[in-house]
Amino acid sequence: MSKTLIIGASGQIGKMATELLLKNEQNVVALVRDKSKLSDLDSPFLSIVEQDLEGDFSNAVNGCDQVIFAAGSGGSTGTDKTVLIDLWAATKAATYSKEHGVKHFIMVSSIGADDPDAIESDLKPYLVAKHMADRHLINSGLNYTIVRPGSLTNENASKLISTERPKDRDKAIISRENVAHVLFTIATEQGSNRCIFEVFDGDKPIKAAIK
Amino acid sequence: MSKTLIIGASGQIGKMATELLLKNEQNVVALVRDKSKLSDLDSPFLSIVEQDLEGDFSNAVNGCDQVIFAAGSGGSTGTDKTVLIDLWAATKAATYSKEHGVKHFIMVSSIGADDPDAIESDLKPYLVAKHMADRHLINSGLNYTIVRPGSLTNENASKLISTERPKDRDKAIISRENVAHVLFTIATEQGSNRCIFEVFDGDKPIKAAIK
């Protein structure tokens, strides 16, 4: 039975994705810096690895078929952490995954990471970090799915999404819970490979939207 | 006759390398944000392109056979600029160079950029940025030379260097002027290709040391 490593399993999206996989009786290895943040999760399918992403976390990848990289700052922490986590930890995660024979790497990226020069904003260093991490994954030789959510909200999951960027930039949003459902769907459905897509709140069921 | 683009030609090392090439009657395109910083240079071999590295500077690469990337912050500016210049502008410079058929790309990198995890210091985000820029260059398909100087000093050029890292970390230093002479030697000698080496003040003439 397959085993999924979730990197950043105590973050908002990471934890919701962890819960969805556990509820579905999927084996999950949750990589977190502080395991007390998962103390409310109780499942025979869960194992927790406590390790700082700024160190060597290759042991967490061992024995996992699939990796979800959901760690990161979302652009609101300082740029030092953006470089060390969003760029460097993501780069190392892909390198470790390749070394350990991981079959599928799912990256939580960001809208705008395809072309950091397209906007002039304080977010640009963050988008460069995400772009370079995505590029490393694309060149790693791994099978991958890169998901690029719009601006994140805290709404409940509608489970209805779109992969087409709305013309109105204010509508280029998606709830974190919807992103978690997208990750769950990618992780449990076969066939996604070397795909990159953006996701937004929309009007299509997730499976249909990402096919 | 060959033409060398120097990116960051008003920086300390970049300007010294520019002067050495001009004195040697080499054609130089100097890419700078503010051309007044080169107002003391007067040579028929010099042309200046004024362009911010945070924008699109692909036009500067046009017609150049060789590129020296000497721009950067050296780790003392904020991490935002480290990402935008040391990582992103360097990445774009290599991409533009590949598109324009540049024959040789010379990167001024840094000691420690080979393995950013080897040290725990405030410099780590800078070293990650340099590492990822170097990695992009290595994977670009370009012919390249990556030079990784030790800690930079303002001494005059001894023109004597070593490519072996001193055991004593305090001695892992090199004068900026020595680095400029190394760049000049690489740019004017044939044969350097897909090389990566560190440079320090030492006791060997430059040509012999980098052979």
JSON list of N, CA, C and O in Angstrom, two decimals, chain B residues 125-149:
[
{"chain": "B", "resi": 125, "resn": "PRO", "atom": "N", "xyz": [21.27, 32.06, 3.25]},
{"chain": "B", "resi": 125, "resn": "PRO", "atom": "CA", "xyz": [20.39, 32.42, 2.12]},
{"chain": "B", "resi": 125, "resn": "PRO", "atom": "C", "xyz": [21.17, 32.91, 0.90]},
{"chain": "B", "resi": 125, "resn": "PRO", "atom": "O", "xyz": [20.81, 32.59, -0.24]},
{"chain": "B", "resi": 126, "resn": "TYR", "atom": "N", "xyz": [22.24, 33.68, 1.14]},
{"chain": "B", "resi": 126, "resn": "TYR", "atom": "CA", "xyz": [23.08, 34.14, 0.04]},
{"chain": "B", "resi": 126, "resn": "TYR", "atom": "C", "xyz": [23.72, 32.95, -0.68]},
{"chain": "B", "resi": 126, "resn": "TYR", "atom": "O", "xyz": [23.73, 32.89, -1.92]},
{"chain": "B", "resi": 127, "resn": "LEU", "atom": "N", "xyz": [24.21, 31.99, 0.08]},
{"chain": "B", "resi": 127, "resn": "LEU", "atom": "CA", "xyz": [24.87, 30.83, -0.53]},
{"chain": "B", "resi": 127, "resn": "LEU", "atom": "C", "xyz": [23.87, 29.95, -1.29]},
{"chain": "B", "resi": 127, "resn": "LEU", "atom": "O", "xyz": [24.19, 29.37, -2.33]},
{"chain": "B", "resi": 128, "resn": "VAL", "atom": "N", "xyz": [22.64, 29.87, -0.78]},
{"chain": "B", "resi": 128, "resn": "VAL", "atom": "CA", "xyz": [21.59, 29.13, -1.51]},
{"chain": "B", "resi": 128, "resn": "VAL", "atom": "C", "xyz": [21.31, 29.82, -2.84]},
{"chain": "B", "resi": 128, "resn": "VAL", "atom": "O", "xyz": [21.21, 29.17, -3.90]},
{"chain": "B", "resi": 129, "resn": "ALA", "atom": "N", "xyz": [21.21, 31.15, -2.80]},
{"chain": "B", "resi": 129, "resn": "ALA", "atom": "CA", "xyz": [20.96, 31.91, -4.04]},
{"chain": "B", "resi": 129, "resn": "ALA", "atom": "C", "xyz": [22.08, 31.67, -5.05]},
{"chain": "B", "resi": 129, "resn": "ALA", "atom": "O", "xyz": [21.83, 31.39, -6.23]},
{"chain": "B", "resi": 130, "resn": "LYS", "atom": "N", "xyz": [23.33, 31.75, -4.60]},
{"chain": "B", "resi": 130, "resn": "LYS", "atom": "CA", "xyz": [24.46, 31.52, -5.51]},
{"chain": "B", "resi": 130, "resn": "LYS", "atom": "C", "xyz": [24.47, 30.07, -6.01]},
{"chain": "B", "resi": 130, "resn": "LYS", "atom": "O", "xyz": [24.76, 29.81, -7.18]},
{"chain": "B", "resi": 131, "resn": "HIS", "atom": "N", "xyz": [24.18, 29.14, -5.11]},
{"chain": "B", "resi": 131, "resn": "HIS", "atom": "CA", "xyz": [24.15, 27.72, -5.50]},
{"chain": "B", "resi": 131, "resn": "HIS", "atom": "C", "xyz": [23.13, 27.47, -6.61]},
{"chain": "B", "resi": 131, "resn": "HIS", "atom": "O", "xyz": [23.43, 26.79, -7.60]},
{"chain": "B", "resi": 132, "resn": "MET", "atom": "N", "xyz": [21.94, 28.03, -6.43]},
{"chain": "B", "resi": 132, "resn": "MET", "atom": "CA", "xyz": [20.88, 27.77, -7.41]},
{"chain": "B", "resi": 132, "resn": "MET", "atom": "C", "xyz": [21.18, 28.47, -8.75]},
{"chain": "B", "resi": 132, "resn": "MET", "atom": "O", "xyz": [20.85, 27.94, -9.81]},
{"chain": "B", "resi": 133, "resn": "ALA", "atom": "N", "xyz": [21.80, 29.64, -8.68]},
{"chain": "B", "resi": 133, "resn": "ALA", "atom": "CA", "xyz": [22.20, 30.33, -9.92]},
{"chain": "B", "resi": 133, "resn": "ALA", "atom": "C", "xyz": [23.28, 29.52, -10.63]},
{"chain": "B", "resi": 133, "resn": "ALA", "atom": "O", "xyz": [23.24, 29.33, -11.86]},
{"chain": "B", "resi": 134, "resn": "ASP", "atom": "N", "xyz": [24.26, 29.03, -9.88]},
{"chain": "B", "resi": 134, "resn": "ASP", "atom": "CA", "xyz": [25.32, 28.20, -10.47]},
{"chain": "B", "resi": 134, "resn": "ASP", "atom": "C", "xyz": [24.71, 26.94, -11.10]},
{"chain": "B", "resi": 134, "resn": "ASP", "atom": "O", "xyz": [25.09, 26.53, -12.20]},
{"chain": "B", "resi": 135, "resn": "ARG", "atom": "N", "xyz": [23.78, 26.33, -10.36]},
{"chain": "B", "resi": 135, "resn": "ARG", "atom": "CA", "xyz": [23.16, 25.09, -10.85]},
{"chain": "B", "resi": 135, "resn": "ARG", "atom": "C", "xyz": [22.40, 25.33, -12.15]},
{"chain": "B", "resi": 135, "resn": "ARG", "atom": "O", "xyz": [22.44, 24.52, -13.07]},
{"chain": "B", "resi": 136, "resn": "HIS", "atom": "N", "xyz": [21.72, 26.48, -12.21]},
{"chain": "B", "resi": 136, "resn": "HIS", "atom": "CA", "xyz": [21.02, 26.82, -13.45]},
{"chain": "B", "resi": 136, "resn": "HIS", "atom": "C", "xyz": [22.01, 26.95, -14.61]},
{"chain": "B", "resi": 136, "resn": "HIS", "atom": "O", "xyz": [21.76, 26.47, -15.71]},
{"chain": "B", "resi": 137, "resn": "LEU", "atom": "N", "xyz": [23.12, 27.61, -14.35]},
{"chain": "B", "resi": 137, "resn": "LEU", "atom": "CA", "xyz": [24.14, 27.77, -15.39]},
{"chain": "B", "resi": 137, "resn": "LEU", "atom": "C", "xyz": [24.68, 26.41, -15.84]},
{"chain": "B", "resi": 137, "resn": "LEU", "atom": "O", "xyz": [24.82, 26.14, -17.05]},
{"chain": "B", "resi": 138, "resn": "ILE", "atom": "N", "xyz": [24.98, 25.55, -14.87]},
{"chain": "B", "resi": 138, "resn": "ILE", "atom": "CA", "xyz": [25.53, 24.22, -15.18]},
{"chain": "B", "resi": 138, "resn": "ILE", "atom": "C", "xyz": [24.56, 23.43, -16.07]},
{"chain": "B", "resi": 138, "resn": "ILE", "atom": "O", "xyz": [24.98, 22.71, -16.97]},
{"chain": "B", "resi": 139, "resn": "ASN", "atom": "N", "xyz": [23.26, 23.60, -15.81]},
{"chain": "B", "resi": 139, "resn": "ASN", "atom": "CA", "xyz": [22.24, 22.86, -16.57]},
{"chain": "B", "resi": 139, "resn": "ASN", "atom": "C", "xyz": [21.79, 23.59, -17.84]},
{"chain": "B", "resi": 139, "resn": "ASN", "atom": "O", "xyz": [20.90, 23.12, -18.54]},
{"chain": "B", "resi": 140, "resn": "SER", "atom": "N", "xyz": [22.39, 24.76, -18.12]},
{"chain": "B", "resi": 140, "resn": "SER", "atom": "CA", "xyz": [21.88, 25.60, -19.20]},
{"chain": "B", "resi": 140, "resn": "SER", "atom": "C", "xyz": [22.30, 25.12, -20.58]},
{"chain": "B", "resi": 140, "resn": "SER", "atom": "O", "xyz": [21.73, 25.52, -21.59]},
{"chain": "B", "resi": 141, "resn": "GLY", "atom": "N", "xyz": [23.34, 24.28, -20.63]},
{"chain": "B", "resi": 141, "resn": "GLY", "atom": "CA", "xyz": [23.88, 23.90, -21.93]},
{"chain": "B", "resi": 141, "resn": "GLY", "atom": "C", "xyz": [24.98, 24.84, -22.42]},
{"chain": "B", "resi": 141, "resn": "GLY", "atom": "O", "xyz": [25.59, 24.60, -23.47]},
{"chain": "B", "resi": 142, "resn": "LEU", "atom": "N", "xyz": [25.22, 25.92, -21.68]},
{"chain": "B", "resi": 142, "resn": "LEU", "atom": "CA", "xyz": [26.29, 26.86, -22.04]},
{"chain": "B", "resi": 142, "resn": "LEU", "atom": "C", "xyz": [27.65, 26.29, -21.66]},
{"chain": "B", "resi": 142, "resn": "LEU", "atom": "O", "xyz": [27.76, 25.47, -20.74]},
{"chain": "B", "resi": 143, "resn": "ASN", "atom": "N", "xyz": [28.69, 26.74, -22.34]},
{"chain": "B", "resi": 143, "resn": "ASN", "atom": "CA", "xyz": [30.04, 26.57, -21.81]},
{"chain": "B", "resi": 143, "resn": "ASN", "atom": "C", "xyz": [30.22, 27.58, -20.68]},
{"chain": "B", "resi": 143, "resn": "ASN", "atom": "O", "xyz": [29.81, 28.73, -20.82]},
{"chain": "B", "resi": 144, "resn": "TYR", "atom": "N", "xyz": [30.80, 27.12, -19.58]},
{"chain": "B", "resi": 144, "resn": "TYR", "atom": "CA", "xyz": [30.87, 28.03, -18.44]},
{"chain": "B", "resi": 144, "resn": "TYR", "atom": "C", "xyz": [32.17, 27.84, -17.67]},
{"chain": "B", "resi": 144, "resn": "TYR", "atom": "O", "xyz": [32.82, 26.78, -17.74]},
{"chain": "B", "resi": 145, "resn": "THR", "atom": "N", "xyz": [32.53, 28.89, -16.93]},
{"chain": "B", "resi": 145, "resn": "THR", "atom": "CA", "xyz": [33.54, 28.80, -15.88]},
{"chain": "B", "resi": 145, "resn": "THR", "atom": "C", "xyz": [32.94, 29.46, -14.65]},
{"chain": "B", "resi": 145, "resn": "THR", "atom": "O", "xyz": [32.47, 30.60, -14.72]},
{"chain": "B", "resi": 146, "resn": "ILE", "atom": "N", "xyz": [32.90, 28.74, -13.57]},
{"chain": "B", "resi": 146, "resn": "ILE", "atom": "CA", "xyz": [32.37, 29.28, -12.31]},
{"chain": "B", "resi": 146, "resn": "ILE", "atom": "C", "xyz": [33.54, 29.46, -11.36]},
{"chain": "B", "resi": 146, "resn": "ILE", "atom": "O", "xyz": [34.26, 28.52, -11.04]},
{"chain": "B", "resi": 147, "resn": "VAL", "atom": "N", "xyz": [33.73, 30.72, -10.95]},
{"chain": "B", "resi": 147, "resn": "VAL", "atom": "CA", "xyz": [34.84, 31.08, -10.06]},
{"chain": "B", "resi": 147, "resn": "VAL", "atom": "C", "xyz": [34.28, 31.35, -8.66]},
{"chain": "B", "resi": 147, "resn": "VAL", "atom": "O", "xyz": [33.36, 32.16, -8.52]},
{"chain": "B", "resi": 148, "resn": "ARG", "atom": "N", "xyz": [34.81, 30.67, -7.67]},
{"chain": "B", "resi": 148, "resn": "ARG", "atom": "CA", "xyz": [34.28, 30.84, -6.30]},
{"chain": "B", "resi": 148, "resn": "ARG", "atom": "C", "xyz": [35.37, 31.42, -5.40]},
{"chain": "B", "resi": 148, "resn": "ARG", "atom": "O", "xyz": [36.15, 30.68, -4.80]},
{"chain": "B", "resi": 149, "resn": "PRO", "atom": "N", "xyz": [35.40, 32.76, -5.28]},
{"chain": "B", "resi": 149, "resn": "PRO", "atom": "CA", "xyz": [36.43, 33.39, -4.44]},
{"chain": "B", "resi": 149, "resn": "PRO", "atom": "C", "xyz": [36.16, 33.15, -2.95]},
{"chain": "B", "resi": 149, "resn": "PRO", "atom": "O", "xyz": [35.01, 33.03, -2.53]}
]
